[in-house]
Coordinates of N, CA and C in Angstrom, one line a residue:
M1248 N 11.5 46.1 -77.3 CA 12.2 45.1 -76.6 C 11.5 44.8 -75.3
A1249 N 11.5 43.5 -74.9 CA 10.9 43.1 -73.7 C 11.7 42.0 -73.0
L1250 N 11.3 41.7 -71.8 CA 12.0 40.7 -71.0 C 11.1 39.5 -70.7
L1251 N 11.6 38.3 -71.0 CA 10.9 37.1 -70.6 C 11.7 36.4 -69.6
L1252 N 11.1 36.2 -68.4 CA 11.8 35.4 -67.4 C 11.1 34.0 -67.3
V1253 N 11.9 33.0 -67.3 CA 11.3 31.6 -67.3 C 11.9 30.8 -66.1
D1254 N 11.0 30.2 -65.4 CA 11.4 29.3 -64.4 C 12.0 28.1 -65.2
L1255 N 12.8 27.3 -64.5 CA 13.5 26.2 -65.3 C 12.8 24.9 -65.0
D1256 N 13.0 24.4 -63.7 CA 12.5 23.0 -63.4 C 11.0 23.0 -63.4
G1257 N 10.5 22.1 -64.2 CA 9.1 21.9 -64.3 C 8.4 22.9 -65.4
T1258 N 9.2 23.8 -65.9 CA 8.7 24.8 -66.8 C 9.3 24.5 -68.2
I1259 N 10.6 24.5 -68.3 CA 11.2 24.2 -69.6 C 12.1 22.9 -69.5
R1260 N 12.5 22.5 -68.3 CA 13.3 21.3 -68.2 C 12.9 20.4 -67.1
K1261 N 13.2 19.1 -67.2 CA 13.0 18.1 -66.2 C 14.1 17.1 -66.2
P1262 N 14.3 16.3 -65.1 CA 15.4 15.3 -65.1 C 15.2 14.2 -66.1
L1263 N 16.2 14.0 -66.9 CA 16.1 12.9 -67.9 C 16.0 11.6 -67.2
S1264 N 16.6 11.5 -66.0 CA 16.6 10.2 -65.2 C 15.2 9.9 -64.7
E1265 N 14.3 10.9 -64.7 CA 12.9 10.8 -64.1 C 13.0 10.8 -62.6
E1266 N 14.1 11.1 -62.0 CA 14.2 11.3 -60.6 C 13.5 12.6 -60.3
Q1267 N 13.3 12.9 -59.0 CA 12.7 14.2 -58.6 C 13.6 15.4 -59.0
Y1268 N 14.9 15.2 -58.8 CA 15.9 16.3 -59.1 C 17.0 15.7 -60.0
S1269 N 17.6 16.6 -60.8 CA 18.7 16.2 -61.6 C 19.8 15.5 -60.8
Q1270 N 20.4 14.5 -61.4 CA 21.4 13.7 -60.7 C 22.8 14.1 -61.1
H1271 N 22.9 14.8 -62.2 CA 24.2 15.4 -62.6 C 23.9 16.5 -63.7
P1272 N 24.8 17.3 -64.0 CA 24.5 18.5 -64.9 C 23.8 18.1 -66.2
K1273 N 24.1 17.0 -66.8 CA 23.5 16.7 -68.1 C 22.2 15.8 -67.9
D1274 N 21.7 15.6 -66.7 CA 20.5 14.9 -66.5 C 19.3 15.8 -66.7
Q1275 N 19.2 16.3 -67.9 CA 18.1 17.2 -68.3 C 17.4 16.9 -69.6
A1276 N 16.1 17.0 -69.6 CA 15.3 16.8 -70.8 C 14.5 18.0 -71.0
I1277 N 14.2 18.4 -72.2 CA 13.4 19.5 -72.6 C 11.9 19.1 -72.4
I1278 N 11.2 19.9 -71.7 CA 9.8 19.6 -71.5 C 9.1 19.9 -72.9
A1279 N 8.2 19.0 -73.3 CA 7.6 19.0 -74.6 C 7.0 20.4 -74.9
G1280 N 7.5 21.0 -76.0 CA 7.0 22.3 -76.5 C 7.7 23.5 -75.9
A1281 N 8.5 23.3 -74.9 CA 9.2 24.4 -74.3 C 10.2 25.1 -75.2
D1282 N 10.9 24.2 -76.0 CA 11.9 24.8 -76.9 C 11.2 25.6 -78.0
R1283 N 10.1 25.1 -78.5 CA 9.4 25.8 -79.6 C 8.8 27.1 -79.0
A1284 N 8.3 27.0 -77.8 CA 7.8 28.2 -77.1 C 8.8 29.3 -77.1
L1285 N 10.0 29.0 -76.6 CA 11.1 30.0 -76.6 C 11.5 30.5 -78.0
Q1286 N 11.5 29.6 -78.9 CA 11.9 30.0 -80.3 C 10.9 30.9 -80.9
S1287 N 9.6 31.0 -80.4 CA 8.6 31.8 -81.0 C 8.8 33.3 -80.7
Y1288 N 9.7 33.6 -79.8 CA 9.9 35.0 -79.4 C 10.8 35.7 -80.5
P1289 N 10.5 37.0 -80.8 CA 11.3 37.7 -81.7 C 12.7 37.9 -81.1
E1290 N 13.7 38.1 -81.9 CA 15.1 38.2 -81.5 C 15.3 39.4 -80.5
N1291 N 14.5 40.4 -80.6 CA 14.7 41.6 -79.7 C 14.2 41.3 -78.3
W1292 N 13.6 40.2 -78.0 CA 13.3 39.8 -76.6 C 14.5 39.3 -75.9
I1293 N 14.6 39.7 -74.6 CA 15.7 39.1 -73.8 C 15.0 38.0 -72.9
I1294 N 15.6 36.8 -73.0 CA 15.1 35.7 -72.3 C 16.1 35.2 -71.2
V1295 N 15.6 35.1 -70.0 CA 16.4 34.9 -68.8 C 15.8 33.8 -68.0
G1296 N 16.6 32.8 -67.5 CA 16.1 31.7 -66.6 C 16.2 32.2 -65.2
I1297 N 15.3 31.7 -64.4 CA 15.2 32.0 -62.9 C 14.9 30.6 -62.2
T1298 N 15.8 30.3 -61.2 CA 15.6 29.0 -60.6 C 16.0 29.0 -59.1
N1299 N 15.2 28.4 -58.2 CA 15.7 28.1 -56.9 C 16.5 26.8 -57.0
Q1300 N 17.6 26.8 -56.3 CA 18.4 25.6 -56.3 C 18.8 25.2 -54.9
G1301 N 17.7 24.8 -54.1 CA 17.9 24.4 -52.7 C 18.7 23.2 -52.6
G1302 N 18.9 22.4 -53.6 CA 19.7 21.2 -53.6 C 21.1 21.5 -53.2
V1303 N 21.6 22.7 -53.4 CA 23.0 23.1 -53.0 C 23.0 23.2 -51.5
A1304 N 22.0 24.0 -50.9 CA 22.0 24.1 -49.4 C 21.7 22.8 -48.7
A1305 N 20.9 21.9 -49.4 CA 20.6 20.6 -48.8 C 21.7 19.6 -48.9
G1306 N 22.8 20.0 -49.6 CA 23.9 19.1 -49.8 C 23.8 18.0 -50.9
H1307 N 22.8 18.2 -51.7 CA 22.6 17.2 -52.8 C 23.5 17.5 -54.0
K1308 N 24.0 18.7 -54.1 CA 24.9 19.1 -55.2 C 25.8 20.2 -54.8
S1309 N 26.9 20.3 -55.4 CA 27.9 21.4 -55.1 C 27.5 22.6 -55.9
M1310 N 28.1 23.7 -55.5 CA 27.9 25.0 -56.3 C 28.4 24.7 -57.7
Q1311 N 29.6 24.1 -57.9 CA 30.2 23.9 -59.2 C 29.2 23.0 -60.0
T1312 N 28.7 22.0 -59.5 CA 27.7 21.1 -60.2 C 26.5 21.9 -60.6
C1313 N 26.0 22.8 -59.7 CA 24.9 23.6 -60.0 C 25.2 24.6 -61.2
V1314 N 26.3 25.2 -61.1 CA 26.7 26.1 -62.2 C 26.8 25.3 -63.6
E1315 N 27.4 24.1 -63.5 CA 27.5 23.3 -64.7 C 26.1 22.9 -65.2
E1316 N 25.2 22.7 -64.3 CA 23.8 22.3 -64.7 C 23.2 23.5 -65.4
Q1317 N 23.3 24.7 -64.9 CA 22.8 25.9 -65.6 C 23.4 26.1 -66.9
Q1318 N 24.7 25.9 -67.0 CA 25.4 26.1 -68.3 C 24.9 25.1 -69.3
Y1319 N 24.6 23.9 -68.9 CA 24.1 22.9 -69.9 C 22.7 23.3 -70.3
T1320 N 21.9 23.9 -69.4 CA 20.6 24.4 -69.8 C 20.7 25.4 -70.9
L1321 N 21.8 26.3 -70.7 CA 22.0 27.3 -71.7 C 22.3 26.7 -73.1
E1322 N 23.0 25.6 -73.1 CA 23.3 24.8 -74.3 C 22.0 24.3 -74.9
L1323 N 21.1 23.7 -74.1 CA 19.9 23.2 -74.6 C 18.9 24.2 -75.1
F1324 N 19.0 25.4 -74.6 CA 18.1 26.5 -74.9 C 18.9 27.8 -75.3
P1325 N 19.4 27.8 -76.5 CA 20.3 28.9 -76.9 C 19.6 30.3 -76.9
Q1326 N 18.3 30.3 -76.8 CA 17.6 31.6 -76.7 C 17.7 32.2 -75.3
V1327 N 18.0 31.4 -74.3 CA 18.2 31.9 -72.9 C 19.6 32.5 -72.8
K1328 N 19.6 33.8 -72.5 CA 20.8 34.6 -72.4 C 21.6 34.2 -71.2
E1329 N 21.0 34.1 -70.0 CA 21.6 33.8 -68.8 C 20.6 33.2 -67.8
I1330 N 21.1 32.7 -66.7 CA 20.3 32.1 -65.6 C 20.7 32.7 -64.3
Y1331 N 19.7 33.0 -63.5 CA 19.9 33.5 -62.1 C 19.4 32.3 -61.2
F1332 N 20.3 31.9 -60.2 CA 19.8 30.9 -59.3 C 20.1 31.3 -57.9
C1333 N 19.2 30.8 -57.0 CA 19.4 31.0 -55.5 C 19.7 29.7 -54.9
P1334 N 20.9 29.5 -54.3 CA 21.3 28.2 -53.8 C 21.0 28.0 -52.3
D1335 N 20.4 29.0 -51.7 CA 20.2 28.8 -50.2 C 18.8 29.0 -49.8
F1336 N 18.4 28.5 -48.7 CA 17.0 28.5 -48.3 C 16.6 29.9 -47.7
A1337 N 17.6 30.7 -47.3 CA 17.3 32.0 -46.7 C 17.1 33.1 -47.8
G1338 N 17.4 32.7 -49.0 CA 17.3 33.7 -50.1 C 18.3 34.8 -50.1
K1339 N 19.4 34.6 -49.5 CA 20.5 35.6 -49.4 C 21.5 35.6 -50.5
K1340 N 21.5 34.5 -51.2 CA 22.5 34.4 -52.3 C 21.9 34.3 -53.7
C1341 N 22.6 34.9 -54.6 CA 22.1 34.8 -56.0 C 23.3 34.8 -56.9
F1342 N 23.3 33.9 -57.9 CA 24.4 33.8 -58.9 C 23.8 33.9 -60.3
R1343 N 24.5 34.6 -61.2 CA 24.1 34.8 -62.6 C 25.0 33.9 -63.4
V1344 N 24.5 33.0 -64.1 CA 25.3 32.1 -64.9 C 25.2 32.4 -66.4
T1345 N 26.3 32.5 -67.1 CA 26.4 32.7 -68.5 C 27.1 31.4 -69.1
A1346 N 27.2 31.4 -70.4 CA 27.8 30.2 -71.0 C 29.2 29.8 -70.4
H1347 N 30.0 30.8 -70.0 CA 31.3 30.6 -69.6 C 31.7 31.0 -68.2
N1348 N 30.7 31.7 -67.5 CA 31.1 32.3 -66.2 C 29.9 32.2 -65.2
A1349 N 30.2 32.4 -63.9 CA 29.2 32.5 -62.9 C 29.6 33.8 -62.1
H1350 N 28.6 34.6 -61.9 CA 28.8 35.9 -61.2 C 28.0 36.0 -59.9
N1351 N 28.6 36.4 -58.8 CA 27.9 36.5 -57.6 C 27.2 37.8 -57.4
H1352 N 25.9 37.8 -57.3 CA 25.1 39.0 -57.1 C 24.5 39.1 -55.7
S1353 N 25.0 38.4 -54.8 CA 24.4 38.2 -53.4 C 24.4 39.6 -52.7
K1354 N 25.4 40.4 -52.9 CA 25.5 41.7 -52.2 C 24.7 42.8 -52.8
T1355 N 23.5 42.6 -53.0 CA 22.6 43.7 -53.4 C 21.5 43.9 -52.4
H1356 N 20.7 44.9 -52.6 CA 19.7 45.2 -51.6 C 18.5 44.2 -51.7
W1357 N 18.6 43.2 -52.6 CA 17.6 42.2 -52.7 C 18.0 40.9 -51.9
S1358 N 19.2 41.0 -51.3 CA 19.6 39.8 -50.5 C 18.6 39.5 -49.4
G1359 N 18.2 38.3 -49.2 CA 17.1 37.9 -48.3 C 15.8 37.7 -49.1
Q1360 N 15.8 38.1 -50.3 CA 14.5 38.0 -51.1 C 14.7 37.2 -52.4
F1361 N 15.9 36.6 -52.6 CA 16.2 35.9 -53.8 C 15.4 34.6 -54.0
R1362 N 15.2 33.9 -53.0 CA 14.5 32.6 -53.1 C 13.1 32.8 -53.4
K1363 N 12.5 32.2 -54.4 CA 11.1 32.4 -54.7 C 10.4 31.7 -53.6
P1364 N 9.3 32.2 -53.1 CA 8.4 33.3 -53.7 C 8.9 34.7 -53.6
G1365 N 10.1 34.9 -53.0 CA 10.6 36.3 -53.0 C 10.9 36.7 -54.5
A1366 N 10.9 38.0 -54.7 CA 11.0 38.6 -56.0 C 12.4 39.0 -56.4
G1367 N 13.4 38.8 -55.5 CA 14.7 39.3 -55.7 C 15.4 38.9 -57.0
M1368 N 15.3 37.7 -57.4 CA 15.9 37.3 -58.7 C 15.3 38.0 -59.9
L1369 N 13.9 38.1 -59.8 CA 13.2 38.8 -60.9 C 13.6 40.2 -61.0
L1370 N 13.6 40.9 -59.8 CA 13.9 42.3 -59.8 C 15.4 42.6 -60.2
L1371 N 16.3 41.7 -59.8 CA 17.7 41.8 -60.3 C 17.8 41.7 -61.8
A1372 N 17.1 40.7 -62.4 CA 17.1 40.6 -63.8 C 16.5 41.8 -64.5
I1373 N 15.4 42.3 -64.0 CA 14.8 43.5 -64.6 C 15.8 44.7 -64.6
A1374 N 16.4 44.9 -63.4 CA 17.3 46.0 -63.3 C 18.6 45.8 -64.2
R1375 N 19.1 44.6 -64.2 CA 20.3 44.4 -65.0 C 20.1 44.6 -66.5
H1376 N 18.9 44.3 -66.9 CA 18.5 44.4 -68.4 C 17.8 45.8 -68.7
Q1377 N 17.7 46.6 -67.7 CA 17.1 47.9 -67.8 C 15.8 47.9 -68.4
Q1378 N 15.0 47.0 -67.9 CA 13.6 46.8 -68.3 C 12.6 47.3 -67.3
S1379 N 11.4 47.5 -67.6 CA 10.4 47.8 -66.6 C 9.5 46.6 -66.3
A1380 N 8.9 46.6 -65.2 CA 8.0 45.5 -64.8 C 6.9 45.4 -65.9
Q1381 N 6.4 46.5 -66.4 CA 5.4 46.4 -67.4 C 5.8 45.7 -68.7
N1382 N 7.1 45.7 -69.0 CA 7.6 45.0 -70.2 C 8.2 43.6 -69.9
T1383 N 7.8 43.1 -68.7 CA 8.4 41.8 -68.3 C 7.2 40.8 -68.1
C1384 N 7.5 39.6 -68.5 CA 6.6 38.5 -68.2 C 7.4 37.3 -67.6
Y1385 N 6.8 36.7 -66.6 CA 7.4 35.5 -65.9 C 6.6 34.3 -66.1
V1386 N 7.2 33.2 -66.5 CA 6.5 32.0 -66.8 C 7.0 30.9 -65.7
G1387 N 6.0 30.3 -65.1 CA 6.4 29.3 -64.1 C 5.3 28.2 -63.9
D1388 N 5.6 27.2 -63.1 CA 4.7 26.1 -62.9 C 4.3 25.9 -61.5
R1389 N 4.7 26.7 -60.6 CA 4.4 26.5 -59.2 C 3.8 27.8 -58.5
P1390 N 3.1 27.6 -57.4 CA 2.5 28.8 -56.8 C 3.6 29.8 -56.4
E1391 N 4.8 29.4 -56.0 CA 5.8 30.4 -55.6 C 6.3 31.2 -56.8
D1392 N 6.1 30.6 -58.0 CA 6.5 31.4 -59.2 C 5.5 32.6 -59.3
E1393 N 4.2 32.2 -59.2 CA 3.1 33.2 -59.3 C 3.3 34.3 -58.3
T1394 N 3.6 33.9 -57.0 CA 3.8 34.9 -56.0 C 5.0 35.8 -56.2
A1395 N 6.1 35.2 -56.7 CA 7.2 36.0 -57.0 C 6.9 37.1 -58.1
A1396 N 6.1 36.6 -59.1 CA 5.7 37.6 -60.2 C 4.8 38.7 -59.6
Q1397 N 3.9 38.3 -58.7 CA 3.0 39.3 -58.1 C 3.9 40.3 -57.3
R1398 N 4.8 39.8 -56.5 CA 5.7 40.7 -55.7 C 6.6 41.6 -56.6
A1399 N 7.0 41.1 -57.8 CA 7.8 41.9 -58.7 C 6.9 42.8 -59.6
K1400 N 5.6 42.6 -59.4 CA 4.6 43.4 -60.2 C 4.8 43.2 -61.7
V1401 N 5.1 41.9 -62.1 CA 5.2 41.6 -63.5 C 4.0 40.6 -63.9
Q1402 N 3.7 40.5 -65.2 CA 2.8 39.6 -65.7 C 3.2 38.2 -65.4
F1403 N 2.3 37.3 -65.1 CA 2.6 35.9 -64.9 C 1.8 35.0 -65.8
Q1404 N 2.5 33.9 -66.3 CA 1.7 33.0 -67.1 C 2.1 31.6 -66.6
W1405 N 1.1 30.7 -66.5 CA 1.4 29.3 -66.1 C 2.1 28.6 -67.3
A1406 N 3.0 27.8 -67.0 CA 3.9 27.1 -68.0 C 3.0 26.4 -69.0
E1407 N 2.1 25.6 -68.6 CA 1.3 24.8 -69.5 C 0.5 25.7 -70.5
D1408 N -0.1 26.7 -70.0 CA -0.8 27.7 -70.8 C 0.1 28.4 -71.8
W1409 N 1.3 28.8 -71.3 CA 2.3 29.4 -72.1 C 2.8 28.6 -73.3
I1410 N 3.1 27.3 -73.0 CA 3.5 26.4 -74.1 C 2.4 26.3 -75.1
K1411 N 1.2 26.1 -74.7 CA 0.0 26.0 -75.7 C -0.1 27.2 -76.5
Q1412 N -0.1 28.4 -75.8 CA -0.3 29.7 -76.5 C 0.9 29.9 -77.5
R1413 N 2.1 29.7 -77.1 CA 3.2 29.9 -78.0 C 3.3 29.0 -79.1
Q1414 N 2.8 27.7 -78.9 CA 2.7 26.8 -80.0 C 1.7 27.2 -81.1
S1415 N 0.6 27.7 -80.6 CA -0.4 28.2 -81.6 C 0.1 29.4 -82.3
I1416 N 0.9 30.3 -81.7 CA 1.5 31.4 -82.3 C 2.5 31.0 -83.4
S1417 N 3.4 30.0 -83.0 CA 4.4 29.6 -84.0 C 3.8 28.8 -85.1
E1418 N 2.6 28.2 -84.9 CA 2.0 27.4 -86.0 C 1.4 28.4 -87.0
R1419 N 1.1 29.6 -86.6 CA 0.5 30.6 -87.6 C 1.5 31.1 -88.5
F1420 N 2.8 31.0 -88.2 CA 3.9 31.6 -89.0 C 4.7 30.6 -89.7

């Protein structure tokens, strides 16, 4: 068993409206190939979403809207078990969203490190799923994703390369 952590915005989803950010929870489109890439993993892999959501702190969306957005992402990608998001710029808050609930994990020793490029969300997911850094891979599309992976000491893969690689794997089977 292993753990796959995936960034969301720009890696597996984008705004359907083609605006810079989602305008409402269902303003989401699947990035071409991302669904097939996720489907290519064996069932014993744990797949978790990781996302900064500074739009909450900036006042562009409410916490409730943000939770609903993550829950809709879970509907779009049934392989994703849960999503961790950081809604503040200081990286002090972290919430874990499942299909029906949101859980506050802000009061951990990673508080202050949750916002990427901090490794807090990655380390929390690794700890909660009782995995090791060696059995974890993080996929993202931005330099802060790569830095977060380095700080968590996990393997990193660029989203575009990951989609191409996983498509070639799924085409073989």
